[in-house]
Amino acid sequence: GAVVSQHPSWVICKSGTSVKIECRSLDFQATTMFWYRQFPKQSLMLMATSNEGSKATYEQGVEKDKFLINHASLTLSTLTVTSAHPEDSSFYICSAHGTGENIQYFGAGTRLSVL
Amino acid sequence: QQQVKQSPQSLIVQKGGISIINCAYENTAFDYFPWYQQFPGKGPALLIAIRPDVSEKKEGRFTISFNKSAKQFSLHIMDSQPGDSATYFCAASIERGSTLGRLYFGRGTQLTVWP
């Protein structure tokens, strides 16, 4: 199956700093990518939908100025958590699907710990 | 509002037994129903999926049963193994042509298979 690479897998940062998470489709072109947040023992919560070359669509309650999403190419989307605070600590997961694909492929996730 | 309701929240099964997880939905526009398996610290992986034109789909030990009139679908894991211990998520989506739309996830079922 197709591979989605997410980097880094784990990041620790100080409160007030910004963190960038990358999501790459390795062997296909992803026209749409999705960013999720998952708390321990809970389901995936969709944060935003990212389409290549256009602005991301954020879900209700998700601060677009805090969670910056860029989908500049067909193989790369980035999520930047700006001015991170301890409450932003979570597991962030991206997924992608390409043109003509009816399957979403998920990255391995990024565990963010904000001290 | 939870678009897809999943039960049970947790399930303990003896090795060799059958694991059954149920999901229900309300939106009759949903036409794609995947199941994902997630191990701790990893992203979800597609296990099996069904569309409403069939009532059952089997892949190895995994079977999806689909009841369109009841708006319910379930995952059956036959001959459950300790390696199947993971969290399982059902999901639903509206396919638009060849593009997969947003996935609505159930809350997840934590399956433990005892040896």
PDB file of C-alpha atoms in Angstrom:
ATOM      1  CA  GLY A   1       0.000   0.000   0.000  1.00  0.00           C
ATOM      2  CA  ALA A   2       0.905   3.654  -0.242  1.00  0.00           C
ATOM      3  CA  VAL A   3       3.163   5.150   2.399  1.00  0.00           C
ATOM      4  CA  VAL A   4       2.676   8.343   4.341  1.00  0.00           C
ATOM      5  CA  SER A   5       5.703   9.500   6.279  1.00  0.00           C
ATOM      6  CA  GLN A   6       5.264  11.767   9.271  1.00  0.00           C
ATOM      7  CA  HIS A   7       8.149  13.530  10.970  1.00  0.00           C
ATOM      8  CA  PRO A   8       9.153  13.878  13.713  1.00  0.00           C
ATOM      9  CA  SER A   9       7.646  10.928  15.564  1.00  0.00           C
ATOM     10  CA  TRP A  10       8.185  12.599  18.926  1.00  0.00           C
ATOM     11  CA  VAL A  11       9.022  16.147  19.877  1.00  0.00           C
ATOM     12  CA  ILE A  12       9.476  17.905  23.195  1.00  0.00           C
ATOM     13  CA  CYS A  13       9.469  21.677  23.282  1.00  0.00           C
ATOM     14  CA  LYS A  14       9.330  24.527  25.734  1.00  0.00           C
ATOM     15  CA  SER A  15       6.163  26.496  26.261  1.00  0.00           C
ATOM     16  CA  GLY A  16       5.945  29.454  23.882  1.00  0.00           C
ATOM     17  CA  THR A  17       7.968  27.910  21.081  1.00  0.00           C
ATOM     18  CA  SER A  18       6.666  26.731  17.697  1.00  0.00           C
ATOM     19  CA  VAL A  19       6.826  23.207  16.370  1.00  0.00           C
ATOM     20  CA  LYS A  20       6.527  22.046  12.755  1.00  0.00           C
ATOM     21  CA  ILE A  21       5.282  18.591  11.824  1.00  0.00           C
ATOM     22  CA  GLU A  22       5.746  17.265   8.294  1.00  0.00           C
ATOM     23  CA  CYS A  23       3.528  14.830   6.441  1.00  0.00           C
ATOM     24  CA  ARG A  24       4.800  13.367   3.168  1.00  0.00           C
ATOM     25  CA  SER A  25       3.229  10.999   0.700  1.00  0.00           C
ATOM     26  CA  LEU A  26       6.170   8.912  -0.466  1.00  0.00           C
ATOM     27  CA  ASP A  27       4.901   7.089  -3.512  1.00  0.00           C
ATOM     28  CA  PHE A  28       1.802   8.949  -4.617  1.00  0.00           C
ATOM     29  CA  GLN A  29       0.550  12.471  -5.080  1.00  0.00           C
ATOM     30  CA  ALA A  30      -1.803  13.569  -2.328  1.00  0.00           C
ATOM     31  CA  THR A  31      -4.336  16.126  -3.462  1.00  0.00           C
ATOM     32  CA  THR A  32      -5.930  16.168  -0.038  1.00  0.00           C
ATOM     33  CA  MET A  33      -4.402  15.680   3.388  1.00  0.00           C
ATOM     34  CA  PHE A  34      -6.127  15.610   6.742  1.00  0.00           C
ATOM     35  CA  TRP A  35      -4.752  16.535  10.146  1.00  0.00           C
ATOM     36  CA  TYR A  36      -6.077  14.869  13.279  1.00  0.00           C
ATOM     37  CA  ARG A  37      -5.490  15.200  16.979  1.00  0.00           C
ATOM     38  CA  GLN A  38      -5.877  12.261  19.324  1.00  0.00           C
ATOM     39  CA  PHE A  39      -5.935  12.272  23.118  1.00  0.00           C
ATOM     40  CA  PRO A  40      -5.083   9.095  25.069  1.00  0.00           C
ATOM     41  CA  LYS A  41      -7.687   6.371  24.689  1.00  0.00           C
ATOM     42  CA  GLN A  42      -9.871   8.601  22.544  1.00  0.00           C
ATOM     43  CA  SER A  43     -10.877   8.746  18.915  1.00  0.00           C
ATOM     44  CA  LEU A  44      -9.305  10.838  16.181  1.00  0.00           C
ATOM     45  CA  MET A  45     -10.538  14.410  16.069  1.00  0.00           C
ATOM     46  CA  LEU A  46     -10.303  16.069  12.669  1.00  0.00           C
ATOM     47  CA  MET A  47      -8.572  19.435  12.916  1.00  0.00           C
ATOM     48  CA  ALA A  48      -8.414  20.507   9.292  1.00  0.00           C
ATOM     49  CA  THR A  49      -8.549  19.443   5.684  1.00  0.00           C
ATOM     50  CA  SER A  50      -5.685  20.547   3.497  1.00  0.00           C
ATOM     51  CA  ASN A  51      -5.905  20.766  -0.284  1.00  0.00           C
ATOM     52  CA  GLU A  52      -2.800  21.325  -2.367  1.00  0.00           C
ATOM     53  CA  GLY A  53      -2.399  24.919  -3.410  1.00  0.00           C
ATOM     54  CA  SER A  54      -5.293  26.314  -1.399  1.00  0.00           C
ATOM     55  CA  LYS A  55      -6.061  27.350   2.141  1.00  0.00           C
ATOM     56  CA  ALA A  56      -6.865  24.661   4.647  1.00  0.00           C
ATOM     57  CA  THR A  57     -10.405  24.196   5.906  1.00  0.00           C
ATOM     58  CA  TYR A  58     -10.486  24.117   9.692  1.00  0.00           C
ATOM     59  CA  GLU A  59     -13.040  22.345  11.839  1.00  0.00           C
ATOM     60  CA  GLN A  60     -15.130  24.346  14.242  1.00  0.00           C
ATOM     61  CA  GLY A  61     -13.240  25.195  17.407  1.00  0.00           C
ATOM     62  CA  VAL A  62      -9.771  24.758  15.900  1.00  0.00           C
ATOM     63  CA  GLU A  63      -7.722  27.963  15.971  1.00  0.00           C
ATOM     64  CA  LYS A  64      -6.325  28.523  12.496  1.00  0.00           C
ATOM     65  CA  ASP A  65      -3.776  31.050  13.776  1.00  0.00           C
ATOM     66  CA  LYS A  66      -2.451  28.545  16.282  1.00  0.00           C
ATOM     67  CA  PHE A  67      -2.385  25.508  14.018  1.00  0.00           C
ATOM     68  CA  LEU A  68      -0.916  26.688  10.725  1.00  0.00           C
ATOM     69  CA  ILE A  69      -1.278  24.277   7.835  1.00  0.00           C
ATOM     70  CA  ASN A  70       0.597  24.516   4.571  1.00  0.00           C
ATOM     71  CA  HIS A  71       0.111  22.158   1.619  1.00  0.00           C
ATOM     72  CA  ALA A  72       2.517  23.627  -0.890  1.00  0.00           C
ATOM     73  CA  SER A  73       3.111  20.526  -2.978  1.00  0.00           C
ATOM     74  CA  LEU A  74       1.346  17.317  -3.894  1.00  0.00           C
ATOM     75  CA  THR A  75       3.578  15.317  -1.576  1.00  0.00           C
ATOM     76  CA  LEU A  76       4.008  17.547   1.468  1.00  0.00           C
ATOM     77  CA  SER A  77       1.781  19.146   4.052  1.00  0.00           C
ATOM     78  CA  THR A  78       2.999  20.753   7.261  1.00  0.00           C
ATOM     79  CA  LEU A  79       1.306  21.548  10.543  1.00  0.00           C
ATOM     80  CA  THR A  80       2.917  24.231  12.689  1.00  0.00           C
ATOM     81  CA  VAL A  81       1.818  24.552  16.289  1.00  0.00           C
ATOM     82  CA  THR A  82       2.582  28.161  17.123  1.00  0.00           C
ATOM     83  CA  SER A  83       3.358  29.397  20.646  1.00  0.00           C
ATOM     84  CA  ALA A  84       2.786  25.923  22.021  1.00  0.00           C
ATOM     85  CA  HIS A  85       1.430  25.473  25.528  1.00  0.00           C
ATOM     86  CA  PRO A  86       1.163  22.367  27.717  1.00  0.00           C
ATOM     87  CA  GLU A  87      -2.492  21.913  26.720  1.00  0.00           C
ATOM     88  CA  ASP A  88      -1.344  21.446  23.116  1.00  0.00           C
ATOM     89  CA  SER A  89       0.449  18.269  24.153  1.00  0.00           C
ATOM     90  CA  SER A  90      -1.183  15.477  22.173  1.00  0.00           C
ATOM     91  CA  PHE A  91      -0.760  12.910  19.411  1.00  0.00           C
ATOM     92  CA  TYR A  92      -1.061  14.501  15.971  1.00  0.00           C
ATOM     93  CA  ILE A  93      -1.750  12.306  12.943  1.00  0.00           C
ATOM     94  CA  CYS A  94      -1.957  13.120   9.260  1.00  0.00           C
ATOM     95  CA  SER A  95      -3.600  11.181   6.472  1.00  0.00           C
ATOM     96  CA  ALA A  96      -3.557  11.501   2.722  1.00  0.00           C
ATOM     97  CA  HIS A  97      -5.262  10.250  -0.369  1.00  0.00           C
ATOM     98  CA  GLY A  98      -4.507  10.870  -3.992  1.00  0.00           C
ATOM     99  CA  THR A  99      -6.492  11.492  -7.116  1.00  0.00           C
ATOM    100  CA  GLY A 100      -8.583   8.472  -7.988  1.00  0.00           C
ATOM    101  CA  GLU A 101      -7.825   6.824  -4.649  1.00  0.00           C
ATOM    102  CA  ASN A 102     -10.637   5.759  -2.377  1.00  0.00           C
ATOM    103  CA  ILE A 103      -8.364   4.998   0.568  1.00  0.00           C
ATOM    104  CA  GLN A 104      -6.909   7.279   3.195  1.00  0.00           C
ATOM    105  CA  TYR A 105      -3.396   6.388   4.278  1.00  0.00           C
ATOM    106  CA  PHE A 106      -2.297   7.481   7.721  1.00  0.00           C
ATOM    107  CA  GLY A 107       1.082   8.589   8.998  1.00  0.00           C
ATOM    108  CA  ALA A 108       2.565   7.027  12.115  1.00  0.00           C
ATOM    109  CA  GLY A 109       1.752  10.091  14.184  1.00  0.00           C
ATOM    110  CA  THR A 110       3.730  12.695  16.117  1.00  0.00           C
ATOM    111  CA  ARG A 111       3.695  12.847  19.873  1.00  0.00           C
ATOM    112  CA  LEU A 112       4.064  16.456  21.023  1.00  0.00           C
ATOM    113  CA  SER A 113       5.014  17.183  24.615  1.00  0.00           C
ATOM    114  CA  VAL A 114       5.083  20.843  25.648  1.00  0.00           C
ATOM    115  CA  LEU A 115       6.894  21.556  28.895  1.00  0.00           C
TER     116      LEU A 115
ATOM    117  CA  GLN B   1     -22.936  14.987  17.684  1.00  0.00           C
ATOM    118  CA  GLN B   2     -21.348  11.608  17.118  1.00  0.00           C
ATOM    119  CA  GLN B   3     -22.037  10.654  13.507  1.00  0.00           C
ATOM    120  CA  VAL B   4     -20.919   7.059  14.041  1.00  0.00           C
ATOM    121  CA  LYS B   5     -21.625   5.224  17.291  1.00  0.00           C
ATOM    122  CA  GLN B   6     -19.357   2.333  18.212  1.00  0.00           C
ATOM    123  CA  SER B   7     -19.635  -0.354  20.878  1.00  0.00           C
ATOM    124  CA  PRO B   8     -18.333  -1.829  23.047  1.00  0.00           C
ATOM    125  CA  GLN B   9     -15.713   0.578  24.357  1.00  0.00           C
ATOM    126  CA  SER B  10     -13.535  -2.351  25.429  1.00  0.00           C
ATOM    127  CA  LEU B  11     -13.573  -6.054  24.691  1.00  0.00           C
ATOM    128  CA  ILE B  12     -11.710  -8.983  26.182  1.00  0.00           C
ATOM    129  CA  VAL B  13     -11.637 -12.211  24.223  1.00  0.00           C
ATOM    130  CA  GLN B  14      -9.938 -15.542  24.744  1.00  0.00           C
ATOM    131  CA  LYS B  15      -7.427 -16.632  22.117  1.00  0.00           C
ATOM    132  CA  GLY B  16      -9.252 -18.469  19.356  1.00  0.00           C
ATOM    133  CA  GLY B  17     -12.543 -16.763  20.096  1.00  0.00           C
ATOM    134  CA  ILE B  18     -14.608 -14.400  17.969  1.00  0.00           C
ATOM    135  CA  SER B  19     -14.363 -10.651  18.529  1.00  0.00           C
ATOM    136  CA  ILE B  20     -17.385  -8.609  17.471  1.00  0.00           C
ATOM    137  CA  ILE B  21     -17.495  -4.817  17.316  1.00  0.00           C
ATOM    138  CA  ASN B  22     -20.609  -2.938  16.295  1.00  0.00           C
ATOM    139  CA  CYS B  23     -21.215   0.439  14.728  1.00  0.00           C
ATOM    140  CA  ALA B  24     -24.303   2.412  13.825  1.00  0.00           C
ATOM    141  CA  TYR B  25     -24.844   5.553  11.792  1.00  0.00           C
ATOM    142  CA  GLU B  26     -27.665   7.955  10.981  1.00  0.00           C
ATOM    143  CA  ASN B  27     -26.617   9.710   7.798  1.00  0.00           C
ATOM    144  CA  THR B  28     -27.976   7.663   4.884  1.00  0.00           C
ATOM    145  CA  ALA B  29     -25.644   9.511   2.521  1.00  0.00           C
ATOM    146  CA  PHE B  30     -22.679   7.564   3.913  1.00  0.00           C
ATOM    147  CA  ASP B  31     -21.503   5.082   1.310  1.00  0.00           C
ATOM    148  CA  TYR B  32     -18.081   3.962   2.437  1.00  0.00           C
ATOM    149  CA  PHE B  33     -17.426   2.166   5.719  1.00  0.00           C
ATOM    150  CA  PRO B  34     -13.803   1.348   6.622  1.00  0.00           C
ATOM    151  CA  TRP B  35     -12.390  -0.232   9.739  1.00  0.00           C
ATOM    152  CA  TYR B  36      -9.017   0.863  11.088  1.00  0.00           C
ATOM    153  CA  GLN B  37      -6.656  -0.888  13.481  1.00  0.00           C
ATOM    154  CA  GLN B  38      -4.380   1.173  15.692  1.00  0.00           C
ATOM    155  CA  PHE B  39      -1.546  -0.015  17.901  1.00  0.00           C
ATOM    156  CA  PRO B  40      -0.286   2.190  20.769  1.00  0.00           C
ATOM    157  CA  GLY B  41       1.846   5.064  19.541  1.00  0.00           C
ATOM    158  CA  LYS B  42       1.085   4.366  15.884  1.00  0.00           C
ATOM    159  CA  GLY B  43      -1.231   5.785  13.278  1.00  0.00           C
ATOM    160  CA  PRO B  44      -4.359   3.886  12.216  1.00  0.00           C
ATOM    161  CA  ALA B  45      -4.029   1.320   9.452  1.00  0.00           C
ATOM    162  CA  LEU B  46      -6.860   0.345   7.122  1.00  0.00           C
ATOM    163  CA  LEU B  47      -8.041  -3.143   7.931  1.00  0.00           C
ATOM    164  CA  ILE B  48     -11.044  -3.728   5.692  1.00  0.00           C
ATOM    165  CA  ALA B  49     -13.782  -1.627   4.135  1.00  0.00           C
ATOM    166  CA  ILE B  50     -17.238  -2.134   2.673  1.00  0.00           C
ATOM    167  CA  ARG B  51     -19.664  -0.269   0.483  1.00  0.00           C
ATOM    168  CA  PRO B  52     -23.449  -0.593   0.886  1.00  0.00           C
ATOM    169  CA  ASP B  53     -23.969  -2.582  -2.297  1.00  0.00           C
ATOM    170  CA  VAL B  54     -22.900  -5.755  -0.468  1.00  0.00           C
ATOM    171  CA  SER B  55     -23.980  -7.173   2.892  1.00  0.00           C
ATOM    172  CA  GLU B  56     -20.750  -8.889   3.796  1.00  0.00           C
ATOM    173  CA  LYS B  57     -17.073  -8.726   2.992  1.00  0.00           C
ATOM    174  CA  LYS B  58     -14.445 -11.146   4.186  1.00  0.00           C
ATOM    175  CA  GLU B  59     -10.675 -10.832   4.149  1.00  0.00           C
ATOM    176  CA  GLY B  60      -8.877 -13.607   5.942  1.00  0.00           C
ATOM    177  CA  ARG B  61     -10.027 -13.696   9.566  1.00  0.00           C
ATOM    178  CA  PHE B  62     -11.771 -10.313   9.288  1.00  0.00           C
ATOM    179  CA  THR B  63     -15.377  -9.955   8.146  1.00  0.00           C
ATOM    180  CA  ILE B  64     -17.592  -6.897   7.866  1.00  0.00           C
ATOM    181  CA  SER B  65     -21.333  -7.439   8.060  1.00  0.00           C
ATOM    182  CA  PHE B  66     -23.455  -4.583   6.756  1.00  0.00           C
ATOM    183  CA  ASN B  67     -27.169  -4.009   7.357  1.00  0.00           C
ATOM    184  CA  LYS B  68     -28.305  -1.076   5.248  1.00  0.00           C
ATOM    185  CA  SER B  69     -31.885  -0.985   6.507  1.00  0.00           C
ATOM    186  CA  ALA B  70     -30.763  -0.958  10.140  1.00  0.00           C
ATOM    187  CA  LYS B  71     -27.893   1.436   9.374  1.00  0.00           C
ATOM    188  CA  GLN B  72     -25.496  -0.816  11.205  1.00  0.00           C
ATOM    189  CA  PHE B  73     -22.251  -2.555  10.400  1.00  0.00           C
ATOM    190  CA  SER B  74     -19.979  -4.770  12.403  1.00  0.00           C
ATOM    191  CA  LEU B  75     -16.496  -6.226  12.398  1.00  0.00           C
ATOM    192  CA  HIS B  76     -15.975  -9.893  13.208  1.00  0.00           C
ATOM    193  CA  ILE B  77     -12.502 -11.186  13.973  1.00  0.00           C
ATOM    194  CA  MET B  78     -12.434 -14.956  13.796  1.00  0.00           C
ATOM    195  CA  ASP B  79      -9.870 -17.052  15.664  1.00  0.00           C
ATOM    196  CA  SER B  80      -8.712 -13.963  17.574  1.00  0.00           C
ATOM    197  CA  GLN B  81      -5.005 -13.870  18.386  1.00  0.00           C
ATOM    198  CA  PRO B  82      -2.989 -11.925  20.982  1.00  0.00           C
ATOM    199  CA  GLY B  83      -1.453  -9.980  18.084  1.00  0.00           C
ATOM    200  CA  ASP B  84      -4.928  -8.644  17.306  1.00  0.00           C
ATOM    201  CA  SER B  85      -4.892  -6.735  20.604  1.00  0.00           C
ATOM    202  CA  ALA B  86      -5.265  -3.123  19.486  1.00  0.00           C
ATOM    203  CA  THR B  87      -7.815  -0.338  19.236  1.00  0.00           C
ATOM    204  CA  TYR B  88     -10.301  -0.656  16.398  1.00  0.00           C
ATOM    205  CA  PHE B  89     -12.138   2.266  14.868  1.00  0.00           C
ATOM    206  CA  CYS B  90     -15.085   2.111  12.526  1.00  0.00           C
ATOM    207  CA  ALA B  91     -15.638   5.049  10.228  1.00  0.00           C
ATOM    208  CA  ALA B  92     -18.014   6.308   7.579  1.00  0.00           C
ATOM    209  CA  SER B  93     -17.637   8.640   4.669  1.00  0.00           C
ATOM    210  CA  ILE B  94     -19.381   9.986   1.609  1.00  0.00           C
ATOM    211  CA  GLU B  95     -17.503   9.172  -1.546  1.00  0.00           C
ATOM    212  CA  ARG B  96     -17.659  11.887  -4.155  1.00  0.00           C
ATOM    213  CA  GLY B  97     -16.694  10.412  -7.470  1.00  0.00           C
ATOM    214  CA  SER B  98     -13.190   9.095  -7.071  1.00  0.00           C
ATOM    215  CA  THR B  99     -12.391  11.344  -4.128  1.00  0.00           C
ATOM    216  CA  LEU B 100     -12.805  10.062  -0.621  1.00  0.00           C
ATOM    217  CA  GLY B 101     -14.499  12.571   1.608  1.00  0.00           C
ATOM    218  CA  ARG B 102     -14.025  13.243   5.277  1.00  0.00           C
ATOM    219  CA  LEU B 103     -13.982  10.235   7.592  1.00  0.00           C
ATOM    220  CA  TYR B 104     -16.287  10.224  10.607  1.00  0.00           C
ATOM    221  CA  PHE B 105     -14.803   7.939  13.242  1.00  0.00           C
ATOM    222  CA  GLY B 106     -16.435   5.957  16.002  1.00  0.00           C
ATOM    223  CA  ARG B 107     -15.034   6.309  19.525  1.00  0.00           C
ATOM    224  CA  GLY B 108     -12.968   3.141  19.222  1.00  0.00           C
ATOM    225  CA  THR B 109     -12.908  -0.295  20.824  1.00  0.00           C
ATOM    226  CA  GLN B 110      -9.924  -1.480  22.793  1.00  0.00           C
ATOM    227  CA  LEU B 111      -9.585  -5.204  22.102  1.00  0.00           C
ATOM    228  CA  THR B 112      -7.526  -7.456  24.357  1.00  0.00           C
ATOM    229  CA  VAL B 113      -7.005 -11.057  23.359  1.00  0.00           C
ATOM    230  CA  TRP B 114      -5.792 -13.277  26.198  1.00  0.00           C
ATOM    231  CA  PRO B 115      -3.471 -16.155  25.320  1.00  0.00           C
TER     232      PRO B 115
END
